[in-house]
Structure formats: structure tokens, C-alpha cells
Amino acid sequence: MNILLTGGLGFIGSHTATVLAAEGHEIVIIDNLSNSQRQTLDSLEVITGKKLPFYEGDIRDVPLLKEILKKHHIECVIHFAGLKSVAESGIDPLKYFDNNVSGSISLIEAMQAEGVKKLIFSSSATVYGVPQYLPYDEEHPLAPMNVYGRTKLQVEEILQDLSKSDPDWSIVCLRYFNPIGAHESGLIGELPQGVPNNLMPYICQVVSGKLPYLNIFGDDYDTKDGTGERDYIHVMDLAEGHAAALAFTNATKGWEAINLGTGNPYSVYDLISAFEKSANQAIPRVVKERRSGDLPIYYAKAGKAKQCLNWQAKRGLQLMCDSSWKYQKLLADAF
Ligand SMILES: NC(=O)c1ccc[n+]([C@@H]2O[C@H](COP(=O)([O-])OP(=O)(O)OC[C@H]3O[C@@H](n4cnc5c(N)ncnc54)[C@H](O)[C@@H]3O)[C@@H](O)[C@H]2O)c1
């Protein structure tokens, strides 16, 4: 199929591109490079052995989107483009509503105008909010605790209304848990701009000497070792989940929300120990106060993905850490 990836040079989009290209799909990418780098395109071309059409552009540019959809005979869009910092979304909410919500509306307008009605949307476990029960299943109440999560929920709702208004649409909202890890080649991985917000890129920067120590925000939660627990999922498993979702959109119409997680929570200390094993060195750490807005623990009920997509995560925590470390070392060698 001919598939457009918005935000396809970012962390999850680039890994998904490798899986879809290996399955023989034709990939086109649009990305405004606000949180990615053009060199990722070169790495993708090395991995896939293909020249990938790339547009440096913004999803809020409807005429450009229409032109791309028409020129490349696009049949499905996987919509990764979005801003993802919870902290920044609270400081600059309009930026997040404009980019994530208005941007999605522009994309949908262009798709509708060109008759492209298959869409896979990058949603997030943040749509659930404070757990009423765990694991979160897709029927869990939706009450995001931050602006970022509200932008994701608003887009999900717009897409659901769209599908009710026009039954020709086939839409899957994938609610990701906590993707980490890197492609097995070590050529692509997570490359955040500035000081990382997430645990894994932060650990990578501590181990490679760019940051002095790791902050652990709270070790007195009611969890197995006192630190926060999350459902970390290997980004290649997540990427394969998109290939499965693509097959699902071809076979069905309507709107679905589906969790992509492993169903297994790991603590901050689990992740640190596994990474220390990968890098064969100790990670300096300092325990700080809990951060407001952090949940002690959450993880996915992964059954709907298995049932609807015939997909489940298969890579474990050690492989997540080994692949991140391999990417980090190649990155350090390159500079
Ligand atoms: N990484 C996670 O932990 C996580 C978890 C849940 C959901 N998500 C969602 O998945 C999607 C992909 O996440 P990621 O981790 O790959 O993030 P990322 O920042 O690495 O990738 C997003 C890409 O979109 C591009 N982009 C942003 N706004 C754009 C716009 N207006 N026009 C064109 N390009 C634009 C960025 O340059 C970047 O390359 C995002 O929508 C994110 O909110 C991510």
C-alpha cells in the first residue's frame, strides 16, 4: 500500500517506517523537523535500502497535504506528528492545541478532500488519567490529567464523531504505553532535543557522561520497590503493532481505540538494573521528592490488541536496554 507517515522522522514513526518498508509498502514522510533530524532519513534509507519520498512541511498546511496525498496515491495515513511533552503542554497549552488538535483537523480535511479514509492515530495511555482500576482496559473512564493528554482525547473524539458521520472511514486510535529501545541496527533510536523528559533517554545521557546523575522522583510509592512502575514496550514491538493495525483498517470500517502495551509493569529500579547490565557500568542516581502529576503505577490490559490485531509484544526489558545502549554508543561515535 501507499502510506503517508506524518511525523515519520520521529522516534516511533521512523521505527514503524522500517517495518512497513520491509513488508513491501511504499512509504512517504512529512515532518516539520520540530523534534527530529534530517539525518534520520539517511539512516532509514540505509536500513530499508529504499529512497523514501520526504517532505519537510507542517501538517497544518492543507494544500501541501492534499498535493502529497494526490501525487503519491496515498491509501492510508499513520498520524504520528505531534508535540509530546506533558510539562511543556501545561506551560504553553495553545501551542499544543494548535499543533496536535488543529493539526489533526487540517490532516483530516485534506484526507476527506482527497477521498483517503483510512487513518491510524498515535494516541496515548495518558487519556485514561488516575486509574480507577488496573490494568487499564479500553473501557476505562477517560479523564486525562494534563493538557497533552487532553489534546489526544480531543483528537480521538473528533475521529469518533467523523466515523459516525461517514461510515466509509476506517480509524484506529492506538493508545501507546511507554515505548523505549531502538532498532536492532543501532542506526535509529530516540533522539530528544535538549534535556530529556523521559527516563530512558535520560539514563542514556547519564551513562554517556552528558548528565552527571539520574534523578529518581520518589522511592516511597506503594509499589514493589517504592519507585514508579510503567508498562515499557520495545519500540520495534510498537512498530509491528502499526503493521497489524494497517491490516485491521483494510479489513474493517468504523472507529476503534486499542492499547499497545505489554501488560507488564517495570519499576525505575528494574530499568536501571537492566541498563547497568547492558552498559556494564553503574548509573549514579539521586532520589528526589515525588513530582506532582506522576502516577505511582499504570499498565495496559493488552487483550484487545491480541484479539483485534493478532498482535502482542514479544521483546523483553533487557533487549529494550541493550538496543538503546547500542544506539547510544553509535551516536557517541558519530560525534
Ligand atoms: N514516545 C512516547 O512515549 C509516546 C507515548 C504515547 C503517545 N505518543 C505519541 O506518538 C507520536 C509519536 O511520538 P514520538 O515519540 O515518535 O515523538 P517524536 O517527537 O519523536 O516524533 C514526532 C514527530 O512529529 C514531528 N512533528 C511535530 N509536529 C509536527 C507538525 N505540526 N507537522 C509536521 N511534523 C510535526 C516532529 O518533528 C517529530 O519528528 C506523538 O503524537 C506522541 O504524542 C508518544
Coordinates of C-alpha atoms and ligand atoms in Angstrom, one line a residue:
M1 CA 0.0 0.0 0.0
N2 CA 1.0 3.7 -0.3
I3 CA 1.2 5.1 3.2
L4 CA 1.8 8.6 4.4
L5 CA 3.6 8.9 7.8
T6 CA 3.1 12.3 9.4
G7 CA 6.0 12.9 11.9
G8 CA 7.7 9.9 10.2
L9 CA 11.2 11.0 11.2
G10 CA 10.4 11.0 14.9
F11 CA 11.1 8.1 17.3
I12 CA 8.1 5.9 16.7
G13 CA 7.4 6.9 13.1
S14 CA 10.9 6.1 11.9
H15 CA 10.9 2.6 13.5
T16 CA 7.4 2.0 12.0
A17 CA 8.8 3.0 8.6
T18 CA 11.4 0.2 8.7
V19 CA 8.7 -2.4 9.5
L20 CA 6.3 -1.2 6.8
A21 CA 9.0 -0.9 4.2
A22 CA 10.2 -4.4 5.0
E23 CA 6.6 -5.6 4.3
G24 CA 6.8 -4.0 0.8
H25 CA 4.7 -0.9 1.4
E26 CA 5.5 2.4 -0.3
I27 CA 6.3 5.0 2.4
V28 CA 6.0 8.8 2.1
I29 CA 7.0 11.0 5.0
I30 CA 6.0 14.5 6.1
D31 CA 7.8 16.1 9.1
N32 CA 8.5 19.7 10.1
L33 CA 11.7 18.6 11.9
S34 CA 10.5 20.3 15.1
N35 CA 11.7 17.3 17.1
S36 CA 13.7 15.3 14.7
Q37 CA 16.6 15.5 12.3
R38 CA 17.0 15.1 8.6
Q39 CA 19.9 12.6 9.1
T40 CA 17.3 10.1 10.3
L41 CA 16.1 9.9 6.7
D42 CA 19.6 8.9 5.6
S43 CA 19.6 6.2 8.3
L44 CA 16.1 5.0 7.2
E45 CA 17.3 4.7 3.6
V46 CA 20.3 2.6 4.7
I47 CA 18.1 0.3 6.8
T48 CA 15.3 -0.1 4.2
G49 CA 17.6 0.1 1.1
K50 CA 15.0 2.4 -0.5
K51 CA 14.8 6.1 -1.4
L52 CA 11.9 7.4 0.7
P53 CA 10.0 10.5 -0.6
F54 CA 10.3 13.1 2.2
Y55 CA 8.5 16.5 2.6
E56 CA 9.8 19.0 5.1
G57 CA 6.5 20.5 5.9
D58 CA 3.7 21.0 8.5
I59 CA 0.5 19.1 8.9
R60 CA -1.3 22.4 9.3
D61 CA -0.5 23.1 5.6
V62 CA -3.7 21.7 4.0
P63 CA -2.7 22.5 0.3
L64 CA 0.6 20.7 0.8
L65 CA -1.1 17.7 2.3
K66 CA -3.6 17.5 -0.5
E67 CA -0.8 17.6 -3.0
I68 CA 1.1 14.8 -1.3
L69 CA -2.0 12.6 -0.9
K70 CA -2.8 13.0 -4.6
K71 CA 0.7 12.8 -6.1
H72 CA 1.6 9.6 -4.2
H73 CA -1.9 7.9 -4.4
I74 CA -1.9 7.6 -0.6
E75 CA -4.3 4.9 0.7
C76 CA -3.7 5.2 4.4
V77 CA -2.2 7.8 6.8
I78 CA -0.4 7.0 10.0
H79 CA -0.5 10.1 12.1
F80 CA 2.4 10.4 14.4
A81 CA 3.1 14.2 14.1
G82 CA 2.5 15.8 17.5
L83 CA 4.1 17.5 20.4
K84 CA 4.5 15.2 23.4
S85 CA 6.0 17.0 26.5
V86 CA 3.5 16.9 29.4
A87 CA 5.4 19.7 31.2
E88 CA 5.6 22.0 28.2
S89 CA 1.9 21.4 27.4
G90 CA 1.0 22.9 30.8
I91 CA 3.2 26.0 30.2
D92 CA 2.1 26.6 26.6
P93 CA -1.3 25.0 26.1
L94 CA -2.3 26.9 22.9
K95 CA 0.8 25.6 21.2
Y96 CA -0.3 22.1 22.0
F97 CA -3.9 22.5 21.0
D98 CA -2.8 24.2 17.8
N99 CA -0.2 21.7 16.8
N100 CA -2.0 18.5 18.0
V101 CA -5.7 19.3 17.6
S102 CA -5.8 21.9 14.8
G103 CA -3.0 20.0 13.0
S104 CA -5.1 16.8 13.1
I105 CA -8.2 18.7 11.8
S106 CA -6.1 20.0 8.9
L107 CA -4.9 16.5 8.1
I108 CA -8.5 15.1 8.2
E109 CA -9.7 17.9 6.0
A110 CA -7.1 17.1 3.4
M111 CA -7.8 13.4 3.6
Q112 CA -11.5 13.9 3.2
A113 CA -11.0 16.2 0.2
E114 CA -8.8 13.5 -1.5
G115 CA -11.0 10.6 -0.5
V116 CA -8.4 8.9 1.7
K117 CA -10.4 7.4 4.6
K118 CA -8.0 5.1 6.4
L119 CA -6.2 6.6 9.4
I120 CA -4.1 5.2 12.3
F121 CA -3.7 7.8 15.1
S122 CA -0.9 7.9 17.7
S123 CA -2.9 8.2 21.0
S124 CA -1.6 7.6 24.4
A125 CA -2.3 5.9 27.8
T126 CA -2.4 9.4 29.2
V127 CA -6.1 9.6 28.0
Y128 CA -7.0 7.4 31.0
G129 CA -5.9 9.6 33.9
V130 CA -5.9 8.4 37.5
P131 CA -6.5 4.6 37.5
Q132 CA -10.0 3.6 38.7
Y133 CA -8.6 0.1 38.3
L134 CA -5.6 -1.6 36.7
P135 CA -4.7 -2.8 34.2
Y136 CA -6.3 -0.1 32.1
D137 CA -8.6 -1.6 29.6
E138 CA -10.1 0.4 26.7
E139 CA -13.4 0.8 28.6
H140 CA -11.6 2.6 31.5
P141 CA -13.0 6.1 32.0
L142 CA -11.2 8.8 30.1
A143 CA -10.0 11.8 32.3
P144 CA -6.5 13.0 31.2
M145 CA -4.7 14.9 33.9
N146 CA -2.7 17.3 31.7
V147 CA -3.1 19.4 28.5
Y148 CA -1.1 16.9 26.4
G149 CA -3.5 14.1 27.3
R150 CA -6.5 16.3 26.6
T151 CA -5.2 17.1 23.1
K152 CA -5.0 13.3 22.5
L153 CA -8.5 12.7 23.8
Q154 CA -9.9 15.6 21.8
V155 CA -8.5 14.1 18.6
E156 CA -9.8 10.7 19.5
E157 CA -13.3 12.2 20.0
I158 CA -13.1 14.2 16.7
L159 CA -12.2 11.0 14.9
Q160 CA -15.0 9.0 16.5
D161 CA -17.6 11.7 15.5
L162 CA -16.2 11.7 12.0
S163 CA -16.6 7.9 11.7
K164 CA -20.2 8.2 13.0
S165 CA -20.9 10.8 10.3
D166 CA -19.4 8.9 7.5
P167 CA -19.2 5.1 7.8
D168 CA -16.6 4.8 5.0
W169 CA -13.9 5.8 7.4
S170 CA -11.7 3.2 9.0
I171 CA -9.9 4.7 12.0
V172 CA -7.8 3.1 14.7
C173 CA -6.5 5.1 17.7
L174 CA -3.5 3.3 19.2
R175 CA -3.0 4.1 22.9
Y176 CA 0.7 3.7 23.4
F177 CA 2.1 2.9 26.8
N178 CA 5.9 3.7 27.3
P179 CA 8.0 3.0 24.2
I180 CA 11.7 2.6 24.7
G181 CA 14.6 0.8 22.9
A182 CA 15.9 1.2 19.4
H183 CA 16.2 -0.5 16.0
E184 CA 18.4 -3.6 16.1
S185 CA 20.9 -1.9 13.7
G186 CA 21.5 0.9 16.2
L187 CA 21.1 3.4 13.4
I188 CA 17.9 5.0 14.7
G189 CA 16.6 5.5 18.2
E190 CA 15.2 8.1 20.4
L191 CA 16.9 11.5 19.9
P192 CA 15.2 14.1 22.1
Q193 CA 16.2 17.8 21.7
G194 CA 17.6 19.3 24.9
V195 CA 17.4 17.7 28.3
P196 CA 15.2 14.6 28.0
N197 CA 11.8 14.4 29.8
N198 CA 11.7 10.6 29.7
L199 CA 13.6 8.1 31.8
M200 CA 15.3 6.1 29.1
P201 CA 16.9 9.0 27.1
Y202 CA 17.9 10.5 30.5
I203 CA 19.6 7.3 31.5
C204 CA 21.4 7.2 28.2
Q205 CA 22.8 10.7 28.7
V206 CA 24.0 9.9 32.2
V207 CA 25.7 6.7 31.1
S208 CA 27.4 8.6 28.2
G209 CA 28.6 11.3 30.6
K210 CA 26.4 14.2 29.2
L211 CA 24.5 14.4 32.5
P212 CA 26.1 13.8 35.9
Y213 CA 23.4 11.6 37.6
L214 CA 19.9 10.3 37.3
N215 CA 17.0 11.9 39.3
I216 CA 14.6 9.4 40.8
F217 CA 11.4 11.3 41.6
G218 CA 10.1 9.4 44.6
D219 CA 11.1 6.0 46.1
D220 CA 8.3 5.8 48.6
Y221 CA 5.3 5.0 46.4
D222 CA 3.2 2.0 47.3
T223 CA 4.8 -0.1 44.6
K224 CA 7.0 -3.2 44.7
D225 CA 10.3 -1.3 45.4
G226 CA 8.9 2.2 46.1
T227 CA 9.7 3.7 42.6
G228 CA 7.2 4.3 39.9
E229 CA 6.1 1.4 37.6
R230 CA 5.4 1.7 33.9
D231 CA 4.5 -0.5 31.0
Y232 CA 7.7 -0.2 29.0
I233 CA 7.3 -1.5 25.4
H234 CA 10.1 -2.1 22.9
V235 CA 9.6 0.5 20.1
M236 CA 10.0 -2.3 17.4
D237 CA 7.1 -4.2 19.0
L238 CA 5.1 -1.0 18.9
A239 CA 6.2 -0.5 15.2
E240 CA 4.9 -4.0 14.4
G241 CA 1.6 -3.1 16.1
H242 CA 1.2 -0.4 13.4
A243 CA 1.6 -3.0 10.7
A244 CA -1.1 -5.1 12.4
A245 CA -3.3 -2.1 12.7
L246 CA -2.9 -1.4 9.0
A247 CA -4.2 -4.9 8.1
F248 CA -7.1 -4.2 10.5
T249 CA -8.1 -0.9 8.8
N250 CA -8.1 -2.8 5.5
A251 CA -10.5 -5.4 6.8
T252 CA -12.9 -3.2 8.9
K253 CA -14.6 0.1 8.9
G254 CA -15.5 2.3 11.9
W255 CA -13.6 3.6 14.9
E256 CA -11.6 1.6 17.5
A257 CA -9.3 2.5 20.3
I258 CA -6.7 -0.2 21.1
N259 CA -4.0 -0.3 23.8
L260 CA -0.4 -1.1 22.7
G261 CA 1.4 -2.2 25.8
T262 CA 2.9 -5.4 27.2
G263 CA 0.7 -5.7 30.3
N264 CA 3.8 -6.0 32.5
P265 CA 4.9 -3.0 34.7
Y266 CA 8.6 -2.4 35.4
S267 CA 9.9 -0.1 38.1
V268 CA 12.5 2.6 37.7
Y269 CA 14.9 0.4 39.6
D270 CA 14.2 -2.6 37.3
L271 CA 15.0 -0.3 34.3
I272 CA 18.2 1.0 35.9
S273 CA 19.4 -2.6 36.8
A274 CA 18.8 -3.8 33.2
F275 CA 20.5 -0.8 31.7
E276 CA 23.5 -1.3 34.1
K277 CA 23.8 -4.8 32.7
S278 CA 23.7 -3.6 29.1
A279 CA 26.3 -0.9 29.6
N280 CA 28.3 -2.9 32.2
Q281 CA 28.6 0.2 34.4
A282 CA 26.9 1.7 37.5
I283 CA 24.4 4.5 37.0
P284 CA 24.8 7.3 39.5
R285 CA 21.4 8.4 40.9
V286 CA 19.9 10.8 43.4
V287 CA 16.5 10.2 45.0
K288 CA 14.3 13.4 44.9
E289 CA 10.8 14.4 46.0
R290 CA 7.9 12.9 44.1
R291 CA 6.9 15.1 41.1
S292 CA 3.3 16.4 41.1
G293 CA 1.2 14.7 38.4
D294 CA 3.2 11.5 38.4
L295 CA 1.2 8.3 38.9
P296 CA 2.7 5.5 41.1
I297 CA 1.8 2.7 38.6
Y298 CA -0.1 2.0 35.4
Y299 CA 0.0 -0.6 32.8
A300 CA -2.1 -2.0 29.9
K301 CA -4.6 -4.7 29.5
A302 CA -3.3 -6.0 26.2
G303 CA -6.1 -8.4 25.3
K304 CA -7.9 -6.2 22.7
A305 CA -4.8 -5.8 20.6
K306 CA -4.3 -9.6 20.6
Q307 CA -8.0 -10.2 19.7
C308 CA -8.4 -7.4 17.0
L309 CA -4.9 -7.1 15.6
N310 CA -3.5 -10.6 16.4
W311 CA -0.5 -8.7 17.8
Q312 CA 1.3 -8.9 21.1
A313 CA 4.6 -7.5 22.3
K314 CA 7.4 -10.2 22.3
R315 CA 10.6 -8.3 23.3
G316 CA 11.7 -8.1 27.0
L317 CA 13.2 -5.4 29.1
Q318 CA 16.8 -6.5 28.6
L319 CA 16.5 -6.2 24.8
M320 CA 14.9 -2.8 25.2
C321 CA 18.0 -1.7 27.2
D322 CA 20.6 -3.5 25.0
S323 CA 19.2 -1.8 21.9
S324 CA 19.1 1.7 23.4
W325 CA 22.7 1.3 24.6
K326 CA 23.8 0.1 21.1
Y327 CA 22.2 3.2 19.6
Q328 CA 23.7 5.5 22.2
K329 CA 27.2 4.1 21.6
L330 CA 26.9 4.5 17.8
L331 CA 25.6 8.1 18.4
A332 CA 28.6 8.9 20.6
D333 CA 31.0 7.5 18.0
A334 CA 29.3 9.7 15.3
F335 CA 30.1 12.9 17.1
Ligands
LIG1 N1 7.1 8.4 22.9 C1 6.1 8.2 23.7 O1 6.3 7.9 24.9 C2 4.6 8.4 23.3 C3 3.6 7.8 24.1 C4 2.3 7.9 23.7 C5 2.0 8.6 22.5 N2 3.0 9.2 21.8 C6 2.6 9.9 20.6 O2 3.1 9.3 19.4 C7 3.5 10.2 18.4 C8 5.0 10.0 18.0 O3 5.7 10.1 19.2 P1 7.3 10.1 19.2 O4 7.8 9.6 20.5 O5 7.8 9.4 17.9 O6 7.6 11.6 19.1 P2 8.7 12.5 18.3 O7 8.7 13.8 18.8 O8 10.0 11.7 18.2 O9 8.0 12.4 16.8 C9 7.0 13.3 16.4 C10 7.4 13.9 15.0 O10 6.4 14.7 14.6 C11 7.0 15.9 14.0 N3 6.0 17.0 14.1 C12 5.5 17.5 15.3 N4 4.6 18.4 14.9 C13 4.5 18.5 13.6 C14 3.7 19.2 12.6 N5 2.9 20.1 13.0 N6 3.9 19.0 11.3 C15 4.8 18.0 10.9 N7 5.6 17.3 11.7 C16 5.4 17.5 13.1 C17 8.3 16.1 14.9 O11 9.3 16.8 14.2 C18 8.7 14.7 15.1 O12 9.6 14.2 14.1 C19 3.2 11.6 19.0 O13 2.0 12.0 18.5 C20 3.2 11.3 20.5 O14 2.3 12.2 21.2 C21 4.3 9.1 22.1

